[in-house]
């Protein structure tokens, strides 16, 4: 596990390079999805969360829910395409779990992927995570929200 | 760089909200230009934040009996009342294409500068504080909100009090006050201020709107061009209004978050301390610190604000309140930091143990007086 400015980016996950969602392919073929530490650091404490229902088909980059954090309301975007197979029933009533345990108890949904082999190629994974995460932290410190 | 400027008076809340979201969605896709909309709504509407539960925030019966319309913003924060004397600001910009969350913690302050700069040009010193407030001498004058759309468009919302009927607001919003009387109105008046009160004149909404346009233009370094929505934007807004902002499924939706409240009372050498908090999950949504101890009201307001949207974790509460105490040593010298911290932690613990279906939160512009 790499640690970057007190932000962890576990090396066994895949990361969407721009929307900062993580994805993990499980042994049963399902993909677990959550929000990474850098996005959570920027958003602040999450107080409200609303997720789409099990059975909903989501496409990579499209919204599967929304949240209200200390700083903003925002849609949340799926890092890969698939059909939602289950939701983390703990996080909607207790969204703080996302901030406290982003990679474990704070996961958001599991989905049955429809194009994992292809889509996961465009996600950041393995040794590339270290260089990418360091660069991302620097980028967040320098750049603005809007063009 | 140019932004479009749209001025609107007395529009309906449903149209206004739909047109803002439409503009934000379209600007995210590059289909509409960056737009600053300055507006008032038809008197009166009560608007709750994106995830608030209306039954907890508004006196629905009073609203219904008095023709006050109810709606839900796409932006977060607390419930507000809008009408002919509350100036609305909606700024829609295209988000940076590479990111979803860039510096969200700083961007609200940047947007707020359009308002603080304008107030300064009128001789009013104001500042951005906490999650989403602009205050003048500790009294709230504006509430802010930020929403990122699915297309990457950004919507900044602000409501600025040109004037305010406090009694009406207290009837519309659910408050912690048992009785609505002169003392209650006076208490709330001490926590809220308006442009007309500060300027001691009847500045018109139109005049202020003109000042705001100049303020945003100066702060962001853009030229503003008077314009109106295009036909295709109006068509899209009308569709969204019908499907969302006139749809009770959106307006009356309920949050799935565990909401609870708790209080704690503590007798100390410096006096009696009473703390109340409201939680959503393990996030503190609101805190009130009162009692009969002596402390500068501004310092107590800072303590309360530091807890707004803060983690309920005991250690984090300790660290945050200790920091505020260290910055306000003189004004809080009559009360012990450890006792205030203990009271807040106790209130949070009580709230955590008490999961209630309906809480009784304060409205956006309503915080009880620091001195009880």
XYZ file of C-alpha atoms in Angstrom:
519
model
C 0.000 0.000 0.000
C 1.390 3.369 -1.010
C 1.051 6.366 1.206
C 1.031 9.808 -0.366
C 0.596 12.951 1.769
C -1.317 10.850 4.283
C -3.515 9.622 1.459
C -3.560 5.959 0.721
C -3.917 4.493 -2.761
C -3.959 0.708 -2.361
C -2.042 -0.919 -5.168
C -4.525 -3.751 -5.693
C -7.208 -1.362 -6.987
C -7.862 0.360 -10.306
C -8.389 4.151 -10.337
C -10.243 6.374 -12.774
C -7.698 9.030 -13.638
C -10.085 11.997 -13.595
C -13.151 11.210 -11.509
C -11.153 9.503 -8.751
C -13.379 6.493 -8.312
C -11.735 3.172 -7.584
C -12.721 -0.266 -8.839
C -11.703 -3.752 -7.761
C -12.428 -6.967 -9.622
C -13.482 -9.629 -7.117
C -12.951 -13.373 -7.342
C -16.621 -13.906 -8.233
C -16.345 -11.552 -11.215
C -18.149 -8.628 -9.603
C -16.515 -5.185 -9.393
C -16.590 -3.177 -6.185
C -16.617 0.617 -6.584
C -15.769 3.459 -4.210
C -14.318 6.979 -3.982
C -10.570 7.440 -3.550
C -8.797 9.350 -0.780
C -7.866 12.378 -2.860
C -11.437 13.051 -3.941
C -12.608 12.629 -0.343
C -9.948 15.029 0.879
C -11.259 17.607 -1.560
C -14.946 16.976 -0.863
C -14.713 16.956 2.931
C -17.153 15.185 5.221
C -19.991 13.483 3.350
C -23.335 13.939 5.090
C -25.789 12.688 2.486
C -25.664 10.033 -0.182
C -28.177 8.706 -2.678
C -27.452 5.740 -4.948
C -29.340 4.277 -7.894
C -31.162 0.992 -7.371
C -29.857 -2.544 -7.742
C -30.478 -3.704 -11.308
C -29.703 -0.300 -12.831
C -27.407 -0.378 -15.829
C -24.612 2.187 -15.612
C -22.051 3.141 -18.214
C -18.474 4.150 -17.585
C -18.355 7.854 -16.743
C -22.090 8.101 -16.096
C -23.711 8.926 -12.790
C -24.872 6.225 -10.382
C -25.750 8.518 -7.485
C -25.194 11.850 -5.822
C -23.869 13.166 -2.543
C -23.653 16.255 -0.374
C -20.344 16.917 1.306
C -18.985 19.761 3.364
C -18.219 21.680 0.209
C -20.647 20.799 -2.546
C -23.330 18.563 -3.968
C -22.142 16.411 -6.833
C -23.028 13.437 -8.971
C -20.866 10.342 -8.597
C -19.587 8.630 -11.700
C -18.993 4.988 -12.398
C -15.420 4.044 -13.384
C -16.661 1.090 -15.445
C -19.844 -0.122 -17.142
C -22.105 -2.788 -15.711
C -25.301 -3.628 -13.885
C -25.557 -2.759 -10.193
C -25.689 -6.067 -8.330
C -25.629 -4.751 -4.760
C -25.297 -1.542 -2.758
C -23.449 -1.009 0.483
C -26.478 -0.697 2.752
C -24.378 0.817 5.526
C -23.237 3.949 3.726
C -26.531 5.607 2.774
C -27.631 5.945 6.417
C -24.028 6.472 7.560
C -22.117 8.336 4.834
C -19.239 9.127 7.203
C -18.086 5.536 6.620
C -16.946 6.656 3.163
C -14.595 9.248 4.686
C -13.406 6.933 7.430
C -12.859 3.761 5.404
C -12.809 4.680 1.706
C -11.402 1.338 0.560
C -13.123 -1.039 2.952
C -16.383 -0.292 4.783
C -16.964 2.814 2.645
C -17.421 1.100 -0.709
C -20.535 2.212 -2.602
C -21.702 -0.460 -5.004
C -20.883 -3.746 -6.637
C -21.692 -4.310 -10.238
C -21.586 -7.068 -12.784
C -19.227 -5.564 -15.355
C -20.104 -5.639 -19.017
C -16.708 -4.691 -20.445
C -14.124 -5.028 -17.675
C -11.289 -6.399 -19.775
C -11.363 -3.426 -22.126
C -12.400 -0.637 -19.738
C -9.983 -1.593 -16.983
C -7.131 -0.972 -19.420
C -7.821 2.755 -19.230
C -7.815 2.782 -15.424
C -4.665 3.407 -13.403
C -3.353 0.180 -11.884
C -0.380 -1.591 -10.306
C 2.966 0.242 -10.305
C 1.524 3.185 -12.297
C -0.506 4.113 -9.231
C 2.460 5.517 -7.329
C 3.575 7.981 -9.982
C 0.000 8.933 -10.876
C -1.075 9.560 -7.285
C 1.932 11.758 -6.551
C 1.244 13.787 -9.693
C -2.457 14.055 -8.881
C -1.834 15.417 -5.405
C 0.450 18.064 -6.891
C -2.106 18.872 -9.575
C -4.855 19.359 -6.986
C -2.666 21.792 -5.147
C -1.952 23.914 -8.204
C -4.909 23.921 -10.536
C -8.378 25.375 -10.448
C -11.812 23.835 -10.512
C -12.785 25.542 -13.713
C -11.013 26.401 -16.954
C -13.391 36.645 -21.636
C -17.173 37.197 -21.715
C -20.004 35.881 -19.597
C -23.662 36.228 -20.322
C -25.659 38.331 -17.836
C -29.335 37.545 -17.335
C -31.450 39.709 -15.017
C -34.822 38.368 -13.916
C -37.384 39.641 -11.421
C -40.285 37.820 -9.808
C -39.843 34.482 -11.589
C -41.244 31.266 -10.144
C -38.953 29.089 -8.040
C -39.614 26.053 -10.252
C -38.622 27.886 -13.418
C -35.631 29.536 -11.773
C -34.247 26.273 -10.389
C -34.879 24.462 -13.671
C -33.221 27.180 -15.746
C -30.152 27.189 -13.452
C -29.732 23.438 -13.665
C -30.331 23.500 -17.409
C -27.700 26.198 -17.858
C -25.225 24.247 -15.701
C -25.854 21.002 -17.615
C -25.501 22.753 -20.955
C -22.420 24.791 -20.058
C -20.786 21.533 -18.974
C -21.375 20.134 -22.456
C -20.289 23.359 -24.145
C -23.813 24.065 -25.399
C -24.381 27.262 -23.398
C -22.024 30.088 -22.477
C -20.922 30.847 -18.902
C -23.847 32.714 -17.377
C -24.425 34.963 -14.389
C -28.133 35.095 -13.547
C -29.206 37.713 -11.012
C -32.801 37.277 -9.944
C -35.592 37.531 -7.445
C -38.345 34.992 -7.005
C -42.028 35.702 -6.757
C -42.850 36.239 -3.050
C -42.535 33.820 -1.386
C -40.896 30.429 -1.788
C -39.301 28.170 0.800
C -36.368 26.219 -0.635
C -34.683 23.320 1.111
C -31.179 22.002 0.429
C -30.581 19.055 -1.925
C -30.927 16.290 0.664
C -32.975 17.908 3.436
C -36.225 16.336 4.557
C -38.937 18.967 4.103
C -41.040 17.755 7.030
C -38.073 18.428 9.315
C -37.274 21.851 7.923
C -40.504 23.654 7.051
C -43.886 24.327 8.602
C -45.765 22.866 5.652
C -49.180 23.852 7.014
C -48.195 27.510 7.364
C -46.725 27.511 3.852
C -49.862 25.996 2.418
C -52.190 28.406 4.241
C -50.163 31.414 3.157
C -49.466 30.555 -0.466
C -45.767 29.982 0.103
C -44.429 27.567 -2.461
C -42.005 24.820 -1.533
C -39.167 23.489 -3.636
C -35.792 21.749 -3.445
C -32.489 23.167 -4.670
C -29.842 21.090 -6.450
C -27.306 22.756 -4.131
C -26.761 21.782 -0.513
C -27.112 23.618 2.769
C -30.095 24.720 4.809
C -33.644 25.864 4.154
C -34.157 29.473 3.032
C -36.994 31.804 2.201
C -36.872 33.638 -1.127
C -38.949 36.536 -2.405
C -38.816 40.029 -3.855
C -36.261 41.217 -1.263
C -33.860 38.303 -1.398
C -31.348 38.619 -4.216
C -30.490 35.386 -5.950
C -27.203 34.706 -7.741
C -26.697 31.749 -10.067
C -23.338 31.423 -11.787
C -22.903 28.562 -14.244
C -19.438 27.667 -15.508
C -17.838 24.764 -17.296
C -15.764 22.649 -14.926
C -12.221 21.780 -15.752
C -12.352 18.841 -18.175
C -9.847 16.740 -16.307
C -11.490 16.628 -12.980
C -14.551 16.138 -10.850
C -13.620 17.596 -7.510
C -10.742 20.058 -7.993
C -10.184 22.057 -4.867
C -13.819 22.009 -3.897
C -12.785 23.168 -0.448
C -11.421 26.441 -1.837
C -13.718 27.179 -4.697
C -16.705 28.334 -2.653
C -14.565 31.077 -1.174
C -13.517 32.167 -4.653
C -17.123 32.433 -5.785
C -18.059 34.286 -2.606
C -15.570 37.025 -3.488
C -17.983 38.311 -6.130
C -20.358 39.110 -3.286
C -17.869 40.308 -0.660
C -16.249 42.588 -3.252
C -19.650 44.060 -4.122
C -20.537 44.628 -0.471
C -17.199 46.316 0.062
C -17.927 48.670 -2.823
C -21.012 49.678 -0.844
C -18.938 50.248 2.284
C -19.752 46.919 3.953
C -16.925 44.684 5.170
C -18.004 41.048 4.942
C -16.278 37.702 4.983
C -16.797 34.113 3.922
C -17.068 31.760 6.859
C -17.749 28.125 7.578
C -19.338 25.893 4.998
C -21.437 28.380 3.101
C -22.047 31.716 4.783
C -21.117 35.317 4.196
C -21.257 37.316 7.397
C -20.971 40.936 8.475
C -19.764 41.354 12.060
C -20.860 37.833 12.895
C -24.307 38.237 11.358
C -25.264 36.227 8.328
C -26.186 38.153 5.191
C -25.868 35.482 2.502
C -25.990 31.715 2.078
C -24.030 29.910 -0.650
C -24.196 26.554 -2.391
C -22.190 24.675 -5.009
C -23.327 21.876 -7.304
C -21.406 19.885 -9.877
C -23.630 18.415 -12.610
C -23.278 15.097 -14.399
C -21.885 16.955 -17.429
C -19.169 18.696 -15.441
C -20.967 22.041 -15.292
C -20.704 23.989 -12.062
C -23.591 25.854 -10.473
C -22.886 28.396 -7.763
C -25.977 29.581 -5.903
C -26.233 32.445 -3.448
C -29.101 34.115 -1.633
C -28.378 37.608 -0.329
C -30.645 39.388 2.125
C -31.522 42.813 0.761
C -34.307 42.788 3.335
C -36.018 40.130 5.438
C -39.325 39.664 7.233
C -37.949 37.741 10.206
C -41.351 36.919 11.637
C -42.447 35.401 8.333
C -39.211 33.426 8.131
C -39.703 32.077 11.645
C -43.197 30.973 10.711
C -41.980 29.239 7.545
C -38.886 27.504 8.917
C -38.940 25.012 11.746
C -36.867 26.459 14.564
C -35.809 25.424 18.056
C -37.933 28.205 19.528
C -41.104 27.095 21.266
C -42.861 30.450 20.961
C -42.723 33.133 18.334
C -42.609 36.363 20.285
C -40.733 39.662 20.358
C -37.817 38.125 22.238
C -37.428 35.400 19.629
C -37.521 37.892 16.766
C -34.976 40.070 18.583
C -32.760 37.036 19.202
C -32.773 36.038 15.523
C -32.264 39.667 14.481
C -28.999 39.528 16.388
C -27.747 36.699 14.171
C -28.927 37.929 10.762
C -28.498 41.197 8.944
C -29.678 42.748 5.697
C -28.341 45.181 3.154
C -30.988 47.778 3.954
C -30.233 47.577 7.667
C -26.511 48.002 7.074
C -26.888 50.837 4.569
C -29.705 52.563 6.481
C -31.481 53.172 3.204
C -33.928 51.468 0.875
C -31.482 50.347 -1.778
C -33.508 48.770 -4.548
C -32.990 45.221 -5.679
C -32.284 46.548 -9.176
C -29.568 48.850 -7.909
C -27.953 46.069 -5.915
C -28.190 43.749 -8.891
C -26.265 46.266 -10.946
C -23.603 46.478 -8.227
C -23.331 42.688 -8.116
C -22.774 42.470 -11.859
C -19.910 44.932 -11.559
C -18.494 43.033 -8.575
C -18.437 39.647 -10.307
C -17.038 41.222 -13.463
C -14.170 42.769 -11.490
C -13.366 39.706 -9.361
C -13.363 37.236 -12.242
C -11.938 39.639 -14.837
C -14.740 39.063 -17.327
C -16.969 41.294 -19.415
C -20.688 40.778 -18.847
C -23.024 40.946 -21.820
C -26.757 41.507 -21.221
C -28.696 38.679 -22.775
C -31.599 36.249 -22.398
C -31.924 32.492 -22.539
C -32.023 31.059 -26.044
C -35.173 29.300 -27.239
C -33.586 25.843 -26.975
C -32.485 26.598 -23.403
C -36.011 27.689 -22.458
C -37.399 24.541 -24.013
C -34.975 22.354 -22.056
C -35.674 24.292 -18.854
C -39.423 23.914 -19.284
C -38.981 20.142 -19.667
C -36.811 19.945 -16.552
C -39.240 22.145 -14.622
C -42.109 19.836 -15.485
C -40.208 16.617 -14.826
C -38.330 17.687 -11.704
C -39.084 20.963 -9.996
C -42.871 20.589 -10.316
C -42.679 16.896 -9.448
C -43.446 15.965 -5.831
C -41.123 12.946 -6.070
C -38.189 15.364 -6.310
C -39.534 18.069 -4.045
C -40.717 15.818 -1.188
C -38.020 13.123 -1.316
C -36.617 11.956 2.008
C -33.002 11.462 2.974
C -31.815 7.969 3.864
C -29.150 9.314 6.218
C -29.543 8.634 9.918
C -30.433 12.005 11.405
C -30.372 12.610 15.127
C -29.967 15.371 17.672
C -28.592 15.567 21.184
C -28.005 18.027 23.988
C -25.658 18.254 26.960
C -25.739 20.512 30.000
C -22.786 21.246 32.213
C -22.460 23.367 35.357
C -19.029 24.979 35.583
C -17.270 27.651 37.616
C -17.675 30.019 34.680
C -21.393 29.367 34.447
C -23.929 26.983 32.970
C -23.155 25.517 29.511
C -25.793 24.050 27.228
C -24.852 22.480 23.900
C -27.135 21.051 21.239
C -26.022 19.316 18.054
C -27.635 17.749 15.023
C -26.022 14.851 13.195
C -26.419 13.317 9.777
C -24.722 9.968 10.121
C -21.500 10.911 11.925
C -21.344 14.422 10.523
C -22.318 17.398 12.663
C -24.770 19.469 10.621
C -25.370 22.141 13.225
C -24.268 23.065 16.727
C -25.490 25.580 19.263
C -23.469 26.590 22.284
C -25.346 28.608 24.891
C -25.719 29.077 28.592
C -25.275 31.842 31.126
C -21.483 32.104 30.984
C -19.850 35.221 29.613
C -18.182 35.104 26.194
C -18.048 37.346 23.144
C -20.842 36.377 20.810
C -18.548 36.408 17.784
C -16.227 33.920 19.463
C -19.102 31.588 20.295
C -20.357 31.889 16.741
C -16.869 30.872 15.581
C -16.947 27.810 17.831
C -20.332 26.829 16.429
C -19.262 27.439 12.844
C -16.117 25.372 13.283
C -18.348 22.374 14.040
C -20.641 22.893 11.078
C -20.263 19.861 8.746
C -17.536 18.511 10.986
C -16.785 14.913 11.845
C -18.382 13.659 15.067
C -15.105 11.969 15.992
C -14.159 12.976 19.560
C -10.504 13.587 18.816
C -11.264 15.727 15.763
C -13.772 17.771 17.775
C -11.122 18.270 20.450
C -8.540 19.422 17.916
C -10.873 21.806 16.114
C -12.284 23.469 19.226
C -8.816 23.747 20.788
C -7.659 25.594 17.683
C -10.566 28.073 17.856
C -9.932 28.601 21.586
C -6.283 29.349 20.872
C -7.329 31.996 18.345
C -9.917 33.547 20.688
C -8.098 33.437 23.992
C -9.258 36.790 25.349
C -12.876 36.546 24.263
C -13.267 33.061 25.749
C -11.211 33.617 28.888
C -14.163 33.225 31.250
C -14.843 29.659 30.222
C -12.608 26.598 30.116
C -11.888 25.043 26.735
C -11.897 21.566 28.240
C -15.383 22.096 29.635
C -16.821 23.362 26.340
C -15.156 20.486 24.503
C -16.507 17.982 27.008
C -20.023 19.403 26.643
C -19.872 19.229 22.833
C -18.541 15.670 22.919
C -21.290 14.687 25.337
C -23.996 16.231 23.128
C -22.591 14.371 20.122
C -22.525 11.139 22.088
C -26.132 11.643 23.144
C -27.145 12.345 19.551
C -25.310 9.264 18.340
C -27.219 7.137 20.808
C -30.525 8.592 19.807
C -31.557 7.847 16.270
C -34.716 9.804 15.651
C -36.945 9.644 12.626
C -37.661 13.358 12.683
C -35.258 15.918 13.981
C -35.969 19.578 14.591
C -33.180 21.361 12.803
C -32.764 25.081 12.480
C -33.297 26.895 9.214
C -30.448 28.317 7.239
C -30.776 31.797 8.699
C -31.832 30.719 12.167
C -29.358 30.024 14.919
C -30.358 30.658 18.483
C -28.662 33.510 20.287
C -25.367 32.476 21.815
C -26.427 33.845 25.183
C -29.374 31.982 26.680
